[in-house]
XYZ file of C-alpha atoms in Angstrom:
708
model
C -60.469 83.438 84.506
C -60.643 80.657 81.920
C -62.843 82.868 79.708
C -60.169 85.580 79.732
C -57.566 83.084 78.491
C -59.924 81.913 75.730
C -60.661 85.417 74.464
C -57.031 86.526 74.791
C -55.898 83.597 72.641
C -58.442 84.433 69.935
C -57.384 88.097 70.101
C -53.708 87.256 69.530
C -54.444 85.003 66.545
C -56.814 87.555 65.005
C -54.219 90.304 65.454
C -51.612 88.174 63.655
C -54.032 87.580 60.767
C -54.821 91.301 60.537
C -51.141 92.313 60.571
C -50.424 89.747 57.862
C -53.041 91.411 55.647
C -51.214 94.744 55.911
C -48.255 93.319 53.977
C -50.330 91.721 51.230
C -50.580 93.548 47.916
C -53.601 91.640 46.633
C -56.742 93.695 45.812
C -58.817 91.876 48.418
C -56.377 92.563 51.268
C -57.477 96.146 51.993
C -61.165 95.250 52.200
C -60.525 92.144 54.281
C -58.275 94.163 56.583
C -61.241 96.437 57.312
C -63.107 93.360 58.527
C -60.139 91.869 60.402
C -59.100 95.170 61.984
C -62.625 95.822 63.215
C -62.837 92.269 64.572
C -59.576 92.756 66.488
C -60.892 95.972 68.060
C -64.232 94.318 68.861
C -62.533 91.267 70.403
C -60.308 93.569 72.453
C -63.444 95.331 73.722
C -64.934 91.934 74.567
C -61.787 91.054 76.537
C -61.892 94.383 78.398
C -65.585 93.815 79.134
C -64.906 90.395 80.682
C -62.021 91.870 82.712
C -64.302 94.665 83.926
C -66.838 92.051 85.034
C -64.110 89.948 86.673
C -62.718 92.904 88.657
C -66.195 94.390 89.180
C -65.550 97.750 87.436
C -69.276 98.429 87.311
C -68.863 102.073 86.267
C -67.520 101.200 82.792
C -69.407 97.962 82.090
C -72.385 99.646 80.398
C -70.302 101.900 78.140
C -67.983 99.032 77.196
C -71.022 96.871 76.412
C -72.489 99.447 74.043
C -69.143 100.104 72.281
C -68.721 96.340 71.911
C -72.169 96.109 70.314
C -71.285 98.905 67.880
C -68.078 97.037 67.020
C -70.077 93.946 66.077
C -72.278 96.113 63.844
C -69.211 97.522 62.064
C -67.889 93.993 61.441
C -71.210 93.076 59.823
C -71.170 96.285 57.752
C -67.656 95.673 56.349
C -68.507 92.014 55.710
C -71.424 92.983 53.453
C -69.246 95.588 51.715
C -66.620 92.911 51.084
C -69.252 90.515 49.736
C -70.547 92.999 47.177
C -67.054 94.060 46.002
C -65.690 90.538 45.502
C -64.163 89.008 43.459
C -62.612 91.934 41.528
C -62.422 94.505 44.361
C -62.433 97.426 41.976
C -61.723 100.814 43.482
C -64.904 102.353 42.088
C -67.609 102.511 44.716
C -71.084 101.026 44.543
C -72.738 104.085 46.064
C -76.372 102.828 46.094
C -75.467 99.644 47.987
C -73.101 101.498 50.338
C -75.923 103.886 51.245
C -78.336 100.971 51.774
C -75.768 99.054 53.849
C -74.992 102.139 55.965
C -78.660 102.874 56.705
C -79.353 99.213 57.511
C -76.503 98.891 59.987
C -77.012 102.341 61.442
C -80.583 101.312 62.282
C -79.371 98.073 63.851
C -76.769 99.952 65.901
C -79.229 102.585 67.149
C -81.843 100.004 68.179
C -79.216 97.835 69.860
C -77.726 100.718 71.847
C -81.173 101.917 72.920
C -82.687 98.553 73.859
C -79.685 96.585 75.176
C -78.644 97.731 78.645
C -75.323 95.904 78.780
C -73.410 92.681 79.214
C -73.557 91.361 82.770
C -72.837 88.368 84.961
C -74.561 86.995 88.023
C -74.423 83.730 89.901
C -77.825 82.527 88.707
C -77.836 83.303 84.978
C -74.109 83.597 84.305
C -72.985 85.783 81.365
C -75.740 87.379 79.312
C -76.909 90.561 77.616
C -79.527 92.395 79.659
C -82.090 94.044 77.390
C -85.637 95.183 76.973
C -88.323 93.187 75.211
C -89.376 93.814 71.599
C -92.574 92.034 70.572
C -92.064 89.623 73.448
C -88.495 88.767 72.412
C -85.392 90.058 74.228
C -83.723 92.792 72.127
C -80.331 91.138 72.740
C -81.526 87.911 71.134
C -82.860 89.807 68.108
C -79.561 91.673 67.810
C -77.418 88.523 68.011
C -79.575 86.602 65.547
C -79.483 89.557 63.147
C -75.735 90.182 63.314
C -74.494 86.585 63.646
C -77.103 84.733 61.571
C -79.267 86.970 59.364
C -76.460 89.177 57.988
C -74.166 86.193 57.182
C -77.173 84.529 55.504
C -77.750 87.688 53.435
C -74.032 87.679 52.487
C -74.303 84.007 51.513
C -77.236 84.757 49.190
C -75.184 87.464 47.471
C -72.270 85.023 47.218
C -74.422 82.325 45.635
C -75.663 84.799 43.021
C -72.099 85.878 42.202
C -70.809 82.287 42.075
C -73.382 81.245 39.459
C -72.841 84.433 37.485
C -69.033 84.229 37.402
C -67.376 82.427 34.464
C -63.793 82.416 35.713
C -62.928 79.191 37.548
C -60.466 80.837 39.938
C -62.859 83.627 40.943
C -65.636 81.097 41.377
C -63.407 78.988 43.627
C -62.449 82.016 45.745
C -66.092 82.908 46.296
C -67.021 79.306 47.103
C -64.364 79.284 49.830
C -65.705 82.611 51.129
C -69.242 81.204 51.106
C -68.013 78.172 53.068
C -66.287 80.487 55.568
C -69.538 82.414 56.095
C -71.558 79.195 56.336
C -69.383 77.488 58.937
C -68.953 80.707 60.932
C -72.732 81.112 61.051
C -73.142 77.454 62.045
C -70.607 77.955 64.832
C -72.323 81.122 66.033
C -75.694 79.343 66.007
C -74.196 76.499 68.051
C -72.592 78.975 70.479
C -75.917 80.810 70.845
C -77.699 77.551 71.648
C -74.928 76.326 73.959
C -74.846 79.651 75.827
C -78.465 79.096 76.928
C -77.198 76.019 78.800
C -73.617 77.041 79.637
C -73.250 80.801 79.725
C -69.430 80.596 79.415
C -69.865 79.333 75.816
C -70.226 82.949 74.667
C -66.433 83.212 74.964
C -66.144 80.992 71.860
C -67.844 83.651 69.694
C -64.524 85.127 68.396
C -63.678 81.705 66.962
C -66.331 82.271 64.290
C -64.667 85.551 63.316
C -61.297 83.832 63.279
C -62.572 81.151 60.869
C -64.121 83.824 58.666
C -60.897 85.857 58.346
C -58.561 82.872 58.018
C -60.474 80.993 55.325
C -61.386 84.155 53.425
C -57.733 85.208 53.338
C -56.637 81.715 52.327
C -59.312 81.458 49.650
C -58.568 84.782 47.996
C -54.823 84.152 48.213
C -55.101 81.163 45.896
C -54.275 81.776 42.248
C -54.912 78.251 40.974
C -58.026 76.124 40.942
C -57.966 73.145 43.275
C -58.485 69.750 41.718
C -61.715 68.988 43.555
C -62.091 65.553 41.983
C -58.619 64.501 43.031
C -59.163 65.905 46.530
C -62.301 63.754 46.798
C -60.403 60.730 45.465
C -57.619 61.340 47.964
C -60.129 61.391 50.833
C -61.711 58.181 49.552
C -58.306 56.498 49.271
C -57.552 57.588 52.836
C -60.897 56.205 54.013
C -60.726 52.881 52.147
C -57.022 52.077 52.176
C -56.009 53.503 55.552
C -58.881 54.340 57.877
C -60.881 51.136 57.340
C -57.833 48.909 57.745
C -56.780 50.917 60.797
C -60.236 50.333 62.281
C -60.041 46.594 61.533
C -56.587 46.441 63.120
C -57.911 48.327 66.151
C -60.837 45.923 66.447
C -58.427 42.970 66.267
C -56.274 44.555 68.982
C -59.271 45.102 71.273
C -60.393 41.494 70.682
C -56.947 40.143 71.564
C -56.544 42.343 74.639
C -59.961 41.428 76.043
C -59.896 37.702 75.223
C -56.282 36.707 75.893
C -54.762 36.986 79.364
C -51.160 36.067 78.597
C -49.081 39.169 77.894
C -46.612 37.359 75.597
C -49.374 35.756 73.533
C -51.030 39.174 73.234
C -47.820 40.690 71.843
C -47.361 37.854 69.324
C -50.987 37.979 68.124
C -50.925 41.773 67.872
C -47.747 41.691 65.770
C -49.069 38.908 63.518
C -52.405 40.687 63.074
C -50.740 44.023 62.266
C -48.424 42.375 59.719
C -51.269 40.468 58.031
C -53.518 43.521 57.803
C -50.598 45.616 56.510
C -49.861 43.135 53.707
C -53.551 42.882 52.783
C -53.879 46.656 52.821
C -50.882 47.116 50.492
C -52.173 44.426 48.128
C -55.661 45.945 47.956
C -54.380 49.511 47.508
C -52.017 48.506 44.688
C -54.681 46.493 42.885
C -57.561 48.930 43.158
C -56.071 52.424 43.544
C -56.751 53.077 39.834
C -60.474 52.897 40.616
C -60.072 55.999 42.771
C -58.085 58.140 40.363
C -54.460 57.626 41.274
C -53.050 61.091 40.535
C -49.565 59.822 39.764
C -50.669 57.983 36.605
C -51.301 61.117 34.546
C -47.860 62.581 35.290
C -46.034 59.303 34.704
C -47.744 58.518 31.416
C -47.221 61.934 29.896
C -43.555 61.954 30.957
C -42.949 58.524 29.444
C -44.506 59.569 26.149
C -42.515 62.806 26.020
C -39.347 60.791 26.654
C -40.078 58.601 23.632
C -40.617 61.366 21.072
C -38.416 60.443 18.097
C -36.620 63.612 17.012
C -35.229 61.858 13.945
C -38.671 61.784 12.316
C -38.505 65.426 11.309
C -40.074 68.729 12.267
C -43.721 68.135 11.357
C -43.890 64.698 12.950
C -42.267 65.924 16.174
C -44.790 68.774 16.474
C -47.682 66.435 15.736
C -46.559 63.835 18.292
C -45.891 66.483 20.942
C -49.281 68.109 20.367
C -51.148 64.790 20.507
C -49.565 63.928 23.867
C -50.755 67.179 25.483
C -54.150 67.093 23.784
C -54.755 63.546 25.021
C -53.567 63.782 28.612
C -54.261 67.420 29.479
C -57.657 67.195 27.727
C -56.892 70.574 26.228
C -58.979 71.754 23.298
C -56.095 73.216 21.289
C -52.388 73.924 21.318
C -50.067 76.450 19.674
C -46.268 76.617 19.536
C -44.573 79.961 18.900
C -40.839 80.210 18.194
C -38.668 83.333 18.397
C -36.260 83.710 15.499
C -33.046 85.691 15.308
C -35.138 88.862 14.940
C -36.671 88.104 18.387
C -40.190 87.923 16.938
C -42.456 85.143 18.202
C -44.047 83.406 15.243
C -46.480 80.458 15.324
C -44.947 77.299 13.834
C -47.769 74.989 14.903
C -51.361 75.710 15.909
C -54.526 73.670 15.996
C -56.475 76.968 16.026
C -54.584 78.563 13.130
C -53.018 81.301 15.258
C -51.218 83.642 12.837
C -50.286 86.690 14.950
C -46.637 87.546 15.644
C -45.264 89.170 18.801
C -42.154 91.191 19.582
C -40.331 89.633 22.547
C -38.711 92.980 23.410
C -41.954 94.252 24.902
C -42.091 94.845 28.695
C -44.501 91.947 29.268
C -41.979 89.412 27.957
C -39.098 91.108 29.782
C -41.147 90.722 32.966
C -41.586 86.981 32.372
C -37.824 86.631 31.832
C -36.835 88.725 34.840
C -39.195 86.808 37.101
C -37.927 83.498 35.664
C -41.488 82.354 34.970
C -41.664 79.029 33.153
C -45.335 78.073 33.458
C -48.123 80.549 34.085
C -51.892 80.118 34.266
C -54.524 82.705 33.395
C -55.926 82.385 36.921
C -52.552 83.478 38.331
C -52.423 86.530 36.083
C -55.946 87.536 37.130
C -55.460 87.153 40.883
C -51.759 87.496 41.724
C -50.796 91.119 42.546
C -47.277 90.522 41.200
C -48.746 90.709 37.692
C -50.565 94.010 38.261
C -48.228 96.080 36.055
C -48.376 93.689 33.086
C -51.795 92.129 33.657
C -53.520 93.914 30.792
C -50.790 93.127 28.236
C -50.371 89.551 29.430
C -54.107 88.834 29.280
C -54.130 90.412 25.821
C -51.349 88.061 24.679
C -53.177 85.079 26.165
C -56.376 86.100 24.400
C -54.519 86.417 21.089
C -53.154 82.891 21.422
C -56.326 81.446 23.064
C -54.198 80.463 26.075
C -55.249 79.354 29.526
C -51.677 78.279 30.241
C -48.429 79.672 28.831
C -45.192 77.692 28.907
C -42.332 80.157 28.427
C -39.083 78.633 27.175
C -35.885 80.609 27.570
C -32.236 80.195 26.721
C -30.208 82.396 29.028
C -31.849 85.826 29.003
C -33.660 85.217 25.734
C -37.215 84.025 25.250
C -36.912 81.420 22.496
C -40.442 80.048 22.459
C -43.911 79.914 23.988
C -46.308 76.983 24.126
C -49.922 78.125 24.374
C -52.329 75.647 25.989
C -55.995 76.489 25.464
C -59.011 75.684 27.661
C -59.985 72.105 28.432
C -62.482 70.384 26.168
C -65.176 70.154 28.833
C -64.629 73.743 29.963
C -63.125 72.497 33.213
C -60.531 74.671 34.912
C -56.883 73.750 35.012
C -55.837 72.852 38.538
C -52.778 73.130 40.735
C -52.044 69.494 39.842
C -51.909 70.395 36.126
C -49.618 73.310 36.950
C -47.230 71.135 38.977
C -47.087 68.481 36.251
C -46.328 71.029 33.515
C -43.697 72.731 35.638
C -41.956 69.420 36.341
C -41.984 68.614 32.616
C -40.372 71.922 31.624
C -37.171 70.231 30.455
C -39.130 68.329 27.796
C -40.805 71.540 26.614
C -37.408 73.182 26.389
C -36.182 70.250 24.355
C -39.029 70.518 21.824
C -38.697 74.302 21.438
C -34.899 74.140 21.190
C -35.202 71.442 18.538
C -37.710 73.449 16.496
C -35.687 76.653 16.791
C -32.115 75.467 16.328
C -32.066 71.976 14.883
C -35.098 71.443 12.695
C -35.480 74.762 10.924
C -36.189 72.715 7.835
C -37.473 69.188 7.510
C -34.731 66.581 7.308
C -35.598 64.503 4.263
C -33.828 62.049 1.996
C -31.162 61.345 4.607
C -30.002 57.805 5.193
C -28.678 58.471 8.651
C -30.840 61.044 10.409
C -28.862 60.873 13.662
C -25.644 61.879 11.906
C -27.348 64.892 10.336
C -28.891 65.896 13.639
C -25.600 65.403 15.469
C -23.815 67.861 13.191
C -26.510 70.458 13.782
C -26.570 69.954 17.556
C -22.811 70.119 17.968
C -22.509 73.108 15.641
C -25.265 74.958 17.514
C -23.653 74.279 20.888
C -20.131 75.232 19.838
C -21.344 78.617 18.629
C -22.389 79.453 22.174
C -18.914 78.896 23.675
C -17.190 82.177 24.478
C -13.846 82.341 22.722
C -10.865 82.764 25.049
C -8.546 85.350 23.527
C -4.770 85.155 23.910
C -4.066 85.085 27.629
C -1.287 84.071 29.986
C -2.811 80.570 30.049
C -3.461 78.632 26.849
C -6.810 76.843 26.749
C -7.759 73.918 24.530
C -10.472 71.290 24.506
C -11.346 68.390 22.229
C -14.457 66.204 22.264
C -15.183 63.045 20.285
C -18.440 61.107 20.328
C -18.555 57.353 19.954
C -22.014 57.223 18.404
C -22.306 60.556 16.567
C -24.542 61.811 19.358
C -23.092 61.998 22.843
C -23.343 63.543 26.280
C -19.793 64.896 26.783
C -19.362 68.637 26.466
C -17.235 71.606 27.466
C -18.165 75.229 27.907
C -16.455 78.579 28.498
C -18.520 81.543 29.657
C -16.957 85.003 29.846
C -17.565 86.662 33.230
C -15.228 89.622 32.747
C -12.181 90.504 30.690
C -9.913 88.226 32.714
C -12.319 85.768 34.325
C -14.138 82.854 32.668
C -16.339 80.089 34.005
C -15.449 76.755 32.445
C -17.065 73.343 32.556
C -16.190 69.857 31.415
C -18.959 67.322 31.821
C -20.261 63.898 30.907
C -24.050 63.497 30.895
C -25.207 59.950 31.564
C -26.533 57.937 28.659
C -25.575 57.671 25.027
C -26.880 58.860 21.691
C -29.884 61.134 21.291
C -31.008 61.079 24.928
C -27.610 62.161 26.288
C -27.219 64.851 23.608
C -30.584 66.355 24.373
C -29.860 66.366 28.103
C -26.558 68.065 27.302
C -28.367 70.754 25.296
C -30.791 71.392 28.153
C -28.061 71.550 30.791
C -25.975 73.946 28.747
C -28.899 76.339 28.481
C -29.811 75.961 32.154
C -26.237 76.726 33.227
C -26.311 79.985 31.251
C -29.699 80.847 32.741
C -28.705 80.160 36.362
C -25.365 81.942 35.958
C -27.168 85.146 35.048
C -29.098 85.088 38.320
C -26.751 83.312 40.749
C -23.555 85.218 41.653
C -22.369 82.565 44.112
C -20.219 79.865 42.452
C -21.150 77.088 44.874
C -24.846 77.984 44.810
C -24.791 77.766 41.007
C -23.733 74.110 41.193
C -26.335 73.429 43.915
C -29.098 74.781 41.668
C -27.881 72.772 38.673
C -27.903 69.617 40.806
C -31.491 70.346 41.842
C -32.488 70.916 38.221
C -31.000 67.589 37.130
C -32.627 65.766 40.042
C -36.048 67.358 39.657
C -36.432 67.984 35.927
C -34.355 65.669 33.770
C -35.363 62.066 33.112
C -34.760 59.723 36.034
C -31.258 58.307 36.088
C -29.679 61.366 34.462
C -26.512 62.599 36.139
C -23.594 64.854 35.299
C -20.013 63.856 36.089
C -17.652 66.743 35.581
C -16.002 69.821 36.967
C -17.008 73.468 37.305
C -14.255 76.053 37.492
C -13.493 79.761 37.351
C -10.173 80.747 35.807
C -8.627 84.147 36.520
C -6.092 84.851 33.801
C -4.763 87.970 35.525
C -3.967 86.172 38.782
C -3.278 82.801 37.095
C -5.583 81.102 39.599
C -8.318 78.500 39.192
C -11.184 77.901 41.603
C -12.959 74.625 40.981
C -15.627 72.262 42.265
C -15.142 68.591 41.528
C -18.470 67.042 40.578
C -17.197 63.585 39.736
C -14.431 64.379 37.226
C -12.396 61.143 37.061
C -9.033 62.799 36.463
C -7.519 66.265 36.846
C -3.740 66.007 36.460
C -1.302 68.890 36.931
C 2.280 69.140 35.771
C 4.184 71.449 38.148
C 7.242 72.755 36.365
C 9.127 73.678 39.538
C 8.909 70.023 40.738
C 9.153 68.471 37.259
C 6.395 66.109 38.254
C 2.727 65.292 37.462
C 0.216 64.894 40.292
C -3.529 64.230 40.487
C -5.361 67.126 42.125
C -9.066 66.446 41.464
C -9.846 65.434 45.051
C -13.151 63.879 46.052
C -16.360 64.804 44.290
C -19.993 63.756 43.889
C -21.717 63.553 40.514
C -24.715 65.849 40.119
C -28.208 64.389 40.033
C -27.843 61.517 42.520
C -28.566 63.225 45.832
C -31.188 65.891 46.512
C -28.907 68.149 48.565
C -25.403 68.278 47.137
C -24.263 71.280 49.217
C -22.559 69.321 52.055
C -20.408 67.462 49.500
C -19.170 70.524 47.617
C -15.813 72.058 48.450
C -14.301 74.903 46.467
C -10.589 74.367 45.846
C -7.985 76.808 44.559
C -4.791 76.279 42.584
C -2.289 78.792 41.254
C -0.499 78.156 37.983
C 3.069 79.282 37.312
C 5.021 79.455 34.091
C 5.049 76.150 32.146
C 2.552 74.490 34.519
C -0.025 72.268 32.786
C -3.476 71.013 33.843
C -5.347 68.288 31.936
C -8.966 67.236 32.565
C -10.415 64.076 30.995
C -13.723 62.204 31.145
C -14.086 58.504 31.941
C -14.511 57.499 28.302
C -10.767 57.872 27.809
C -9.609 56.361 31.097
C -11.889 53.295 31.068
C -11.418 52.303 27.416
C -9.530 49.020 26.955
C -7.109 47.695 24.374
C -7.389 44.298 22.724
C -5.839 42.651 25.801
C -8.484 44.171 28.063
C -6.145 46.662 29.774
C -7.513 50.129 30.542
C -5.849 53.272 29.216
C -5.738 54.526 32.818
C -4.622 57.571 34.793
C -0.908 56.788 34.814
C -0.656 56.763 31.035
C -2.230 60.248 30.887
C 0.284 61.526 33.461
C 3.233 60.134 31.463
C 1.916 61.738 28.271
C 1.636 65.118 29.981
C 5.223 64.894 31.193
C 6.468 63.722 27.799
C 4.779 66.641 26.003
C 5.415 69.334 28.600
C 7.174 71.633 26.120
C 4.312 71.610 23.630
C 1.257 73.899 23.401
C -2.095 73.105 25.020
C -3.662 71.974 21.736
C -0.649 69.791 20.913
C -0.862 68.119 24.325
C -4.590 67.401 23.858
C -4.017 65.946 20.397
C -1.024 63.891 21.571
C -3.155 62.283 24.296
C -5.968 61.531 21.848
C -3.648 60.126 19.146
C -1.874 57.893 21.664
C -5.255 56.751 22.934
C -6.402 55.726 19.444
C -3.178 53.808 18.859
C -3.569 52.090 22.226
C -7.124 50.783 21.804
C -6.621 49.937 18.089
C -10.392 49.953 17.432
C -13.260 52.399 17.213
C -13.985 54.336 20.396
C -16.918 52.984 22.378
C -17.561 55.894 24.709
C -17.550 59.682 24.427
C -14.168 61.283 25.092
C -13.385 64.829 26.179
C -9.997 66.361 26.968
C -9.440 69.894 28.283
C -5.929 71.322 28.633
C -4.589 74.493 30.292
C -0.953 75.582 29.952
C 0.655 78.625 31.539
C 2.953 80.311 29.014
C-alpha cells in the first residue's frame, strides 16, 4: 500500500506541472507539455498497474503492463524531439530527425511488447518485469537501460553539441539546466535500477526522475536572465565558511560540554558563553574577509554612491562623461550610448562611445509597447525568451542591434519616452546577469535624473556663469512650472507661492487636470536642500504623473509613490506634504495627509479658523504606508478659505528665537478673509518676511483655496 501512496503523490505533482504548462505562452511550453502529458498518462498507468497487482486483477495486468511500456517509449520519443528543437522551438519541422526518431522508438516499442511479458509481483522476487532473454540478458533490463539510461545519454550528447554551438548566453544557460535535468534524472534512474535489485519496492521511485526532468526543464526555460554563476558560487562559499563551519564548531563545543560536564546549570552557562563567543568571532571574520569572496553588495553600493555625487553644475559634456565612466567601470560594459527624445519625439544620440548616429521615431509600436508595459530596464535575453515580447520581438531586437545594446534603460516622463540609455556587451563577452538587472532597475531614478537633465536643463552647455546653481535653478523651476495644469476660473480660487532659500530647493506644488471639474493637487517638501532636493523633486513630479496615468485609485497612488521613494530615491529621502482631489462642481476636497504640518480652514458660517490636517505620515520612512493613510473629505461653502503651508514657514524664527508658528497663520487668514486667494498668500508671505527680518533659511510654500 505504501507504493500506491508514493506513486499517487508523484502523479499529483506531475499533473500540476503539466497543467501549469498549458497556461504558459512560451515557445517551449507546447513541446514540454507533450513530455509532461505523456509522463502523467504513463504514471497513471503505473498506478493502475500496482493497484491491479494489489487487488489481484490478473486479467488486466498483462495489457496494462504493455500499455505502460509503450507510454515510457512515448516519453523518450518526445524527450528527443524536445532536445533537437531547443532552444528556439521553431514551428518548422525537422523531418529527417523526426523520421529517424519515430523508427528508433517504434522498434524499441515493438521489441519491448513482444519480449516483455508483463509487470508482476511474487513473495520471493517482489516487483519485477517478467521477460524473455535476448543474448543472455533479460529483455526487460535491456528495455529499461535503453529508455532510462541510453536515450537520456543520447539527449545529453545532443545538448552538449548545442551548448557549445550556441552564442547567446541565455539560450546556453537554458540548455545547461536542461542537460543537468537529464543528467540527474538518469543518475536517479540508474540508482533506482540498482536499488530495485536489492529492494524491489524501489521501482516506485521511478516517477521521481520524470518529475525532476519536467520541473527543472520548465524552470530553466522559463528564465529570461542569465544567472550570476560566480556570485552563486561565492554565496555558497560564504555560507560554508562563515556559517556552516562555525555552526559545526559550535556543535562540537556543545557535544563536548554535554558529554564532559554533568551539572545542568554549568552546561547551560558554558553553552551560552560558547555560542556568544563563536557568534562574535564569526561576525568579525565575515566582516573582515567577506570581500575575498565577492561580496555582491559592494558593486551596487559603489555605483550608487558615485551616481549620487555627479556634479550637474559642471555642464552637459562633463555630466555625460562622468555618467558614462561610472557605468563603463562598474558594469564592465564595452560601450554606452545615450539617446534623447526632443519635442519632435525623435530619439537622437547625444552621447555614444560607438558613434551611434541613427535616429528613431518614438511613435512606433515598439516604443508604445515599452511605455504601455511600463518597462524601465530590459535585457536582450528577456526579449529573446519572454513570450510577452513576441509581437514586438523583431522590431525591438532590430533597435537593440542598431544601438549595439544588450540592455536598454527606457526613461519616461508620464506617457512620453524621453530617453534611452543603451548598454552594450561586457568587455570580456560575459553575459549580463539577474544581479546586473536588479542593480540597474534599483538605480532607475538616477538614470531618469541624467536623461531629464540632458533633455530639459542642459540643452546647451552652461559656460561663463559665475553661479551655475542659480542658472540651473531658473531652468529647473521654469521647466517644472510649465507642467502644472492651469486651473481656469472656477467656484474656488486657487493660488500657490513657493520660495527657495538657496536658489535650489525641494518644495513644490502641482495641479493635474483629471476632468473638467476635478483636479489632483499636491503640496510637498522633499527632504534635503539645494541640488539634491531639487533633483528629487523633479523625479517625484514625473513619477506622480506616470503613476496617475495607470493608477485610478487615489489611495493606491500614494502607496505606490511611497514605495518609489523608499526603494528608488537616495536613502534618507522623504516627502512631507498632502495629496488632494478638488471637485469644483461639488465644492468638495478629498485629501490624504502625508505629513503636511498645517492645513488651516476659515469657516465663514462660524467666523473662525480651525486646523483640519489631522494625523499623517511622511512618505519614504516606512515600507508599507497603507495602514497609516486615511482619506478625508471637506466641503467648502461661500467665503470659506483653506491654507496649506510647509514647515519652512512655521519653523522659521525671528531675531528673538520665536517661531512664526501655526497661530500666527490662523490670525492672518482671519484678518484677510475678504481678500482673494492670491492676496491671502502674499499677505502671509509678506508678514513672514517682516517677522523674521532676515533672509529665509528654508524653502517656503503656501497654497490657498477660497470659495467665491
